[in-house]
Coordinates of N, CA and C in Angstrom, one line a residue:
X1 N 0.8 -1.2 0.0 CA 0.0 0.0 0.0 C 0.9 1.2 0.0
X2 N 0.6 2.2 -0.9 CA 1.3 3.4 -1.0 C 0.9 4.4 0.1
X3 N 1.8 4.9 0.9 CA 1.5 5.9 1.9 C 1.4 7.3 1.2
X4 N 0.5 8.1 1.7 CA 0.5 9.5 1.3 C 1.0 10.4 2.4
X5 N 1.6 11.5 2.1 CA 2.0 12.4 3.1 C 0.8 13.1 3.8
X6 N 1.0 13.4 5.1 CA -0.2 14.1 5.7 C -0.4 15.5 5.1
X7 N -1.5 16.0 5.3 CA -1.8 17.4 4.9 C -0.8 18.4 5.6
X8 N -0.3 19.4 5.0 CA 0.5 20.3 5.6 C -0.2 21.0 6.8
X9 N 0.5 21.1 7.9 CA -0.1 21.7 9.1 C -0.7 20.6 10.1
X10 N -1.0 19.4 9.6 CA -1.5 18.4 10.4 C -0.4 17.7 11.1
X11 N -0.7 16.8 12.1 CA 0.3 16.1 12.9 C 1.0 15.1 12.0
X12 N 2.3 14.9 12.4 CA 3.1 13.8 11.7 C 2.4 12.5 11.9
X13 N 2.5 11.6 10.9 CA 1.9 10.3 11.0 C 3.0 9.2 11.2
X14 N 2.8 8.3 12.1 CA 3.8 7.2 12.3 C 3.8 6.3 11.1
X15 N 5.0 5.7 10.8 CA 5.1 4.8 9.7 C 5.4 3.4 10.2
X16 N 4.6 2.5 9.9 CA 4.8 1.1 10.2 C 5.5 0.4 9.1
X17 N 6.7 -0.1 9.3 CA 7.4 -0.7 8.2 C 6.8 -2.0 7.9
X18 N 6.6 -2.3 6.6 CA 6.1 -3.6 6.2 C 7.3 -4.6 6.3
X19 N 6.9 -5.9 6.2 CA 8.0 -6.9 6.1 C 8.9 -6.7 5.0
X20 N 10.2 -6.8 5.2 CA 11.2 -6.6 4.2 C 11.7 -5.1 4.2
X21 N 11.0 -4.2 4.9 CA 11.5 -2.9 5.1 C 11.3 -1.9 3.9
X22 N 10.6 -2.3 2.9 CA 10.4 -1.4 1.7 C 9.1 -0.6 1.9
X23 N 9.3 0.7 2.0 CA 8.1 1.5 2.2 C 7.8 2.2 0.9
X24 N 6.5 2.2 0.5 CA 6.0 2.9 -0.7 C 5.4 4.2 -0.3
X25 N 6.0 5.3 -0.8 CA 5.5 6.6 -0.4 C 5.2 7.4 -1.7
X26 N 4.1 8.1 -1.7 CA 3.8 9.0 -2.8 C 4.5 10.3 -2.6
X27 N 4.8 11.0 -3.7 CA 5.5 12.3 -3.6 C 4.7 13.3 -2.9
X28 N 5.3 14.4 -2.5 CA 4.6 15.5 -1.8 C 3.8 16.2 -2.9
X29 N 2.7 16.9 -2.4 CA 1.9 17.7 -3.3 C 2.5 18.9 -3.8
X30 N 1.8 19.7 -4.6 CA 2.4 21.0 -5.1 C 2.6 22.0 -3.9
X31 N 3.6 22.7 -4.0 CA 3.9 23.8 -3.0 C 4.0 23.2 -1.6
X32 N 4.5 22.0 -1.4 CA 4.6 21.4 -0.1 C 5.9 20.6 0.0
X33 N 6.3 20.4 1.2 CA 7.5 19.6 1.6 C 7.1 18.4 2.5
X34 N 7.5 17.2 2.1 CA 7.1 16.1 3.0 C 8.5 15.5 3.4
X35 N 8.6 15.2 4.7 CA 9.9 14.6 5.2 C 9.6 13.3 5.9
X36 N 10.6 12.4 5.7 CA 10.6 11.1 6.5 C 11.7 11.3 7.5
X37 N 11.4 11.2 8.8 CA 12.4 11.3 9.8 C 12.3 10.1 10.7
X38 N 13.5 9.9 11.4 CA 13.6 8.9 12.4 C 13.6 9.7 13.8
X39 N 12.7 9.3 14.7 CA 12.6 10.0 16.0 C 13.1 9.0 17.0
X40 N 14.1 9.4 17.8 CA 14.6 8.6 19.0 C 14.0 9.1 20.2
X41 N 13.5 8.2 21.1 CA 12.9 8.6 22.4 C 13.9 8.3 23.5
X42 N 13.7 8.9 24.6 CA 14.5 8.7 25.8 C 14.2 7.3 26.4
X43 N 15.2 6.4 26.5 CA 14.9 5.1 27.0 C 14.2 5.0 28.4
X44 N 14.5 6.0 29.2 CA 13.8 6.0 30.5 C 12.4 6.7 30.5
X45 N 12.1 7.4 29.4 CA 10.8 8.1 29.3 C 10.4 8.0 27.8
X46 N 9.8 6.9 27.3 CA 9.5 6.8 25.9 C 8.6 7.9 25.3
X47 N 7.9 8.6 26.2 CA 7.0 9.7 25.7 C 7.8 10.9 25.3
X48 N 9.1 11.0 25.7 CA 10.0 12.2 25.5 C 10.9 11.9 24.3
X49 N 10.7 12.7 23.2 CA 11.5 12.6 22.1 C 12.8 13.4 22.3
X50 N 14.0 12.8 22.0 CA 15.2 13.4 22.3 C 16.0 13.8 21.0
X51 N 15.7 13.1 19.9 CA 16.4 13.4 18.7 C 15.5 13.1 17.5
X52 N 15.5 14.1 16.5 CA 14.8 13.9 15.3 C 15.8 14.0 14.1
X53 N 15.9 12.9 13.3 CA 16.9 12.8 12.3 C 16.2 12.7 10.9
X54 N 16.4 13.8 10.1 CA 15.8 13.7 8.8 C 16.4 12.6 7.9
X55 N 15.6 11.8 7.2 CA 16.1 10.7 6.4 C 16.0 11.0 4.9
X56 N 14.7 11.4 4.5 CA 14.4 11.7 3.1 C 13.4 12.8 3.0
X57 N 13.3 13.3 1.7 CA 12.3 14.4 1.5 C 11.8 14.3 0.1
X58 N 10.6 14.8 -0.1 CA 10.0 15.1 -1.4 C 9.3 16.4 -1.3
X59 N 9.4 17.2 -2.4 CA 8.8 18.5 -2.4 C 8.3 18.9 -3.8
X60 N 7.3 19.7 -3.8 CA 6.7 20.1 -5.1 C 6.5 19.0 -6.1
X61 N 5.9 17.9 -5.7 CA 5.6 16.8 -6.6 C 6.8 16.1 -7.1
X62 N 8.0 16.3 -6.6 CA 9.2 15.7 -7.1 C 9.4 14.4 -6.4
X63 N 10.2 13.5 -7.0 CA 10.5 12.2 -6.3 C 11.2 12.3 -5.0
X64 N 11.1 11.3 -4.2 CA 11.8 11.3 -2.9 C 13.3 11.2 -3.2
X65 N 14.1 11.9 -2.2 CA 15.5 11.8 -2.3 C 16.1 11.8 -0.9
X66 N 17.3 11.3 -0.7 CA 17.9 11.3 0.6 C 18.3 12.7 0.9
X67 N 18.5 13.0 2.2 CA 18.9 14.3 2.6 C 20.4 14.1 3.1
X68 N 21.1 15.3 3.3 CA 22.4 15.2 3.8 C 22.5 14.7 5.2
X69 N 23.6 14.0 5.6 CA 23.8 13.6 6.9 C 24.2 12.1 7.0
X70 N 24.8 11.8 8.1 CA 25.4 10.5 8.3 C 24.3 9.4 8.4
X71 N 23.2 9.7 9.1 CA 22.1 8.6 9.2 C 21.5 8.4 7.8
X72 N 21.2 9.4 7.1 CA 20.6 9.2 5.8 C 21.5 8.4 4.9
X73 N 22.9 8.7 4.9 CA 23.8 8.0 4.1 C 23.8 6.5 4.5
X74 N 23.7 6.2 5.8 CA 23.6 4.8 6.3 C 22.4 4.1 5.8
X75 N 21.2 4.8 5.8 CA 20.0 4.2 5.4 C 20.0 4.0 3.9
X76 N 20.5 4.9 3.1 CA 20.5 4.7 1.7 C 21.8 4.2 1.1
X77 N 22.6 3.5 1.9 CA 23.9 3.0 1.4 C 23.7 2.0 0.2
X78 N 22.6 1.4 0.1 CA 22.3 0.6 -1.1 C 22.0 1.3 -2.4
X79 N 21.8 2.6 -2.3 CA 21.5 3.4 -3.5 C 20.3 4.3 -3.2
X80 N 20.0 5.1 -4.2 CA 18.9 6.1 -4.1 C 17.6 5.4 -4.1
X81 N 16.5 6.0 -3.7 CA 15.2 5.4 -3.7 C 14.8 5.1 -5.2
X82 N 14.0 4.0 -5.4 CA 13.5 3.7 -6.7 C 12.2 4.4 -6.8
X83 N 12.0 5.2 -7.9 CA 10.8 6.0 -8.0 C 10.2 5.8 -9.4
X84 N 8.8 5.9 -9.4 CA 8.0 6.0 -10.6 C 7.3 7.3 -10.6
X85 N 6.4 7.6 -11.5 CA 5.7 8.9 -11.4 C 4.8 9.0 -10.3
X86 N 4.4 7.9 -9.7 CA 3.3 7.9 -8.6 C 3.8 7.5 -7.2
X87 N 5.0 6.9 -7.1 CA 5.5 6.5 -5.8 C 7.0 6.2 -5.9
X88 N 7.5 6.1 -4.7 CA 8.9 5.8 -4.5 C 9.0 4.6 -3.5
X89 N 9.9 3.7 -3.7 CA 10.2 2.6 -2.8 C 11.4 3.0 -2.0
X90 N 11.3 3.1 -0.7 CA 12.4 3.4 0.2 C 12.7 2.2 1.0
X91 N 13.9 1.7 0.9 CA 14.3 0.5 1.7 C 14.9 1.0 3.0
X92 N 14.2 0.7 4.1 CA 14.6 1.2 5.4 C 15.0 0.1 6.3
X93 N 16.0 0.3 7.2 CA 16.4 -0.7 8.2 C 15.3 -0.8 9.2
X94 N 15.2 -1.9 9.9 CA 14.2 -2.1 10.9 C 14.3 -1.1 12.0
X95 N 13.2 -0.7 12.6 CA 13.3 0.3 13.7 C 14.0 -0.3 14.9
X96 N 14.8 0.5 15.5 CA 15.5 0.1 16.8 C 14.5 0.3 17.9
X97 N 14.9 -0.2 19.1 CA 14.1 -0.2 20.3 C 13.5 1.1 20.6
X98 N 14.3 2.2 20.6 CA 13.8 3.5 21.0 C 13.6 4.5 19.8
X99 N 13.4 3.9 18.7 CA 13.2 4.8 17.5 C 12.0 4.4 16.7
X100 N 11.5 5.4 15.9 CA 10.4 5.2 15.1 C 10.5 6.1 13.9
X101 N 9.8 5.8 12.8 CA 9.8 6.6 11.6 C 8.5 7.4 11.5
X102 N 8.5 8.7 11.1 CA 7.3 9.5 10.9 C 7.4 10.3 9.6
X103 N 6.2 10.5 9.0 CA 6.1 11.4 7.9 C 5.4 12.7 8.3
X104 N 6.0 13.8 7.9 CA 5.4 15.2 8.2 C 5.4 16.0 7.0
X105 N 4.5 16.9 6.9 CA 4.4 17.8 5.7 C 4.3 19.3 6.2
X106 N 4.9 20.1 5.3 CA 4.9 21.5 5.5 C 4.6 22.2 4.2
X107 N 4.0 23.4 4.4 CA 3.6 24.2 3.2 C 4.8 25.1 2.9
X108 N 5.0 25.3 1.6 CA 6.1 26.2 1.2 C 5.7 27.7 1.5
X109 N 6.7 28.4 1.9 CA 6.4 29.8 2.3 C 6.2 30.7 1.0
X110 N 6.0 32.0 1.2 CA 5.7 32.9 0.1 C 6.8 32.9 -0.9
X111 N 6.5 33.0 -2.2 CA 7.5 33.1 -3.2 C 8.1 34.5 -3.2
X112 N 9.3 34.6 -3.7 CA 10.0 35.8 -3.7 C 10.1 36.3 -5.1
X113 N 10.1 37.6 -5.3 CA 10.3 38.3 -6.6 C 11.7 38.1 -7.1
X114 N 12.0 38.5 -8.3 CA 13.3 38.4 -8.9 C 14.3 39.2 -8.1
X115 N 13.9 40.4 -7.7 CA 14.8 41.3 -7.0 C 15.2 40.7 -5.7
X116 N 14.3 40.1 -5.0 CA 14.6 39.4 -3.7 C 15.5 38.2 -3.9
X117 N 15.3 37.5 -5.0 CA 16.2 36.3 -5.3 C 17.6 36.8 -5.5
X118 N 17.8 37.9 -6.3 CA 19.1 38.4 -6.6 C 19.8 38.9 -5.3
X119 N 19.0 39.6 -4.5 CA 19.6 40.1 -3.2 C 20.0 38.9 -2.3
X120 N 19.2 37.9 -2.2 CA 19.5 36.7 -1.4 C 20.8 36.0 -2.0
X121 N 20.9 35.9 -3.3 CA 22.1 35.3 -3.9 C 23.3 36.1 -3.6
X122 N 23.3 37.5 -3.7 CA 24.4 38.3 -3.4 C 24.8 38.2 -2.0
X123 N 23.8 38.2 -1.1 CA 24.1 38.1 0.3 C 24.8 36.8 0.7
X124 N 24.3 35.7 0.1 CA 24.9 34.4 0.3 C 26.3 34.3 -0.3
X125 N 26.6 34.8 -1.4 CA 27.8 34.7 -2.1 C 28.9 35.6 -1.5
X126 N 28.5 36.7 -0.9 CA 29.5 37.7 -0.4 C 29.5 37.6 1.1
X127 N 28.8 36.7 1.7 CA 28.7 36.6 3.2 C 28.3 37.9 3.8
X128 N 27.4 38.6 3.1 CA 26.9 39.8 3.7 C 27.8 41.0 3.7
X129 N 29.0 40.9 3.0 CA 29.9 42.0 3.0 C 29.5 43.0 1.9

């Protein structure tokens, strides 16, 4: 069964890994970002989340891709996600005792005009000098 990202602004949804660890996920909708994250809980207090590690993302109806970072590299060591036009297959390792996977969605902020884009580019390239 292909999972869909939650609506932007709604609560993150827990992901139950199927046997074999391959998760089918639809791409994010237009003007939105969907993330797959691994959340680690405190072993002495499972209700308290202590670390959120982004694993993969999809945005603006684009295919899923891994994000930067050590954990994402470890998860996708076998290669990039396999994608078609309607879904991507993500091969994930089994959840560890104090960890779980979740999908969360966010709406993209306001778009910038050409002048704002140029100003941002110059600011980033000159370190604000």
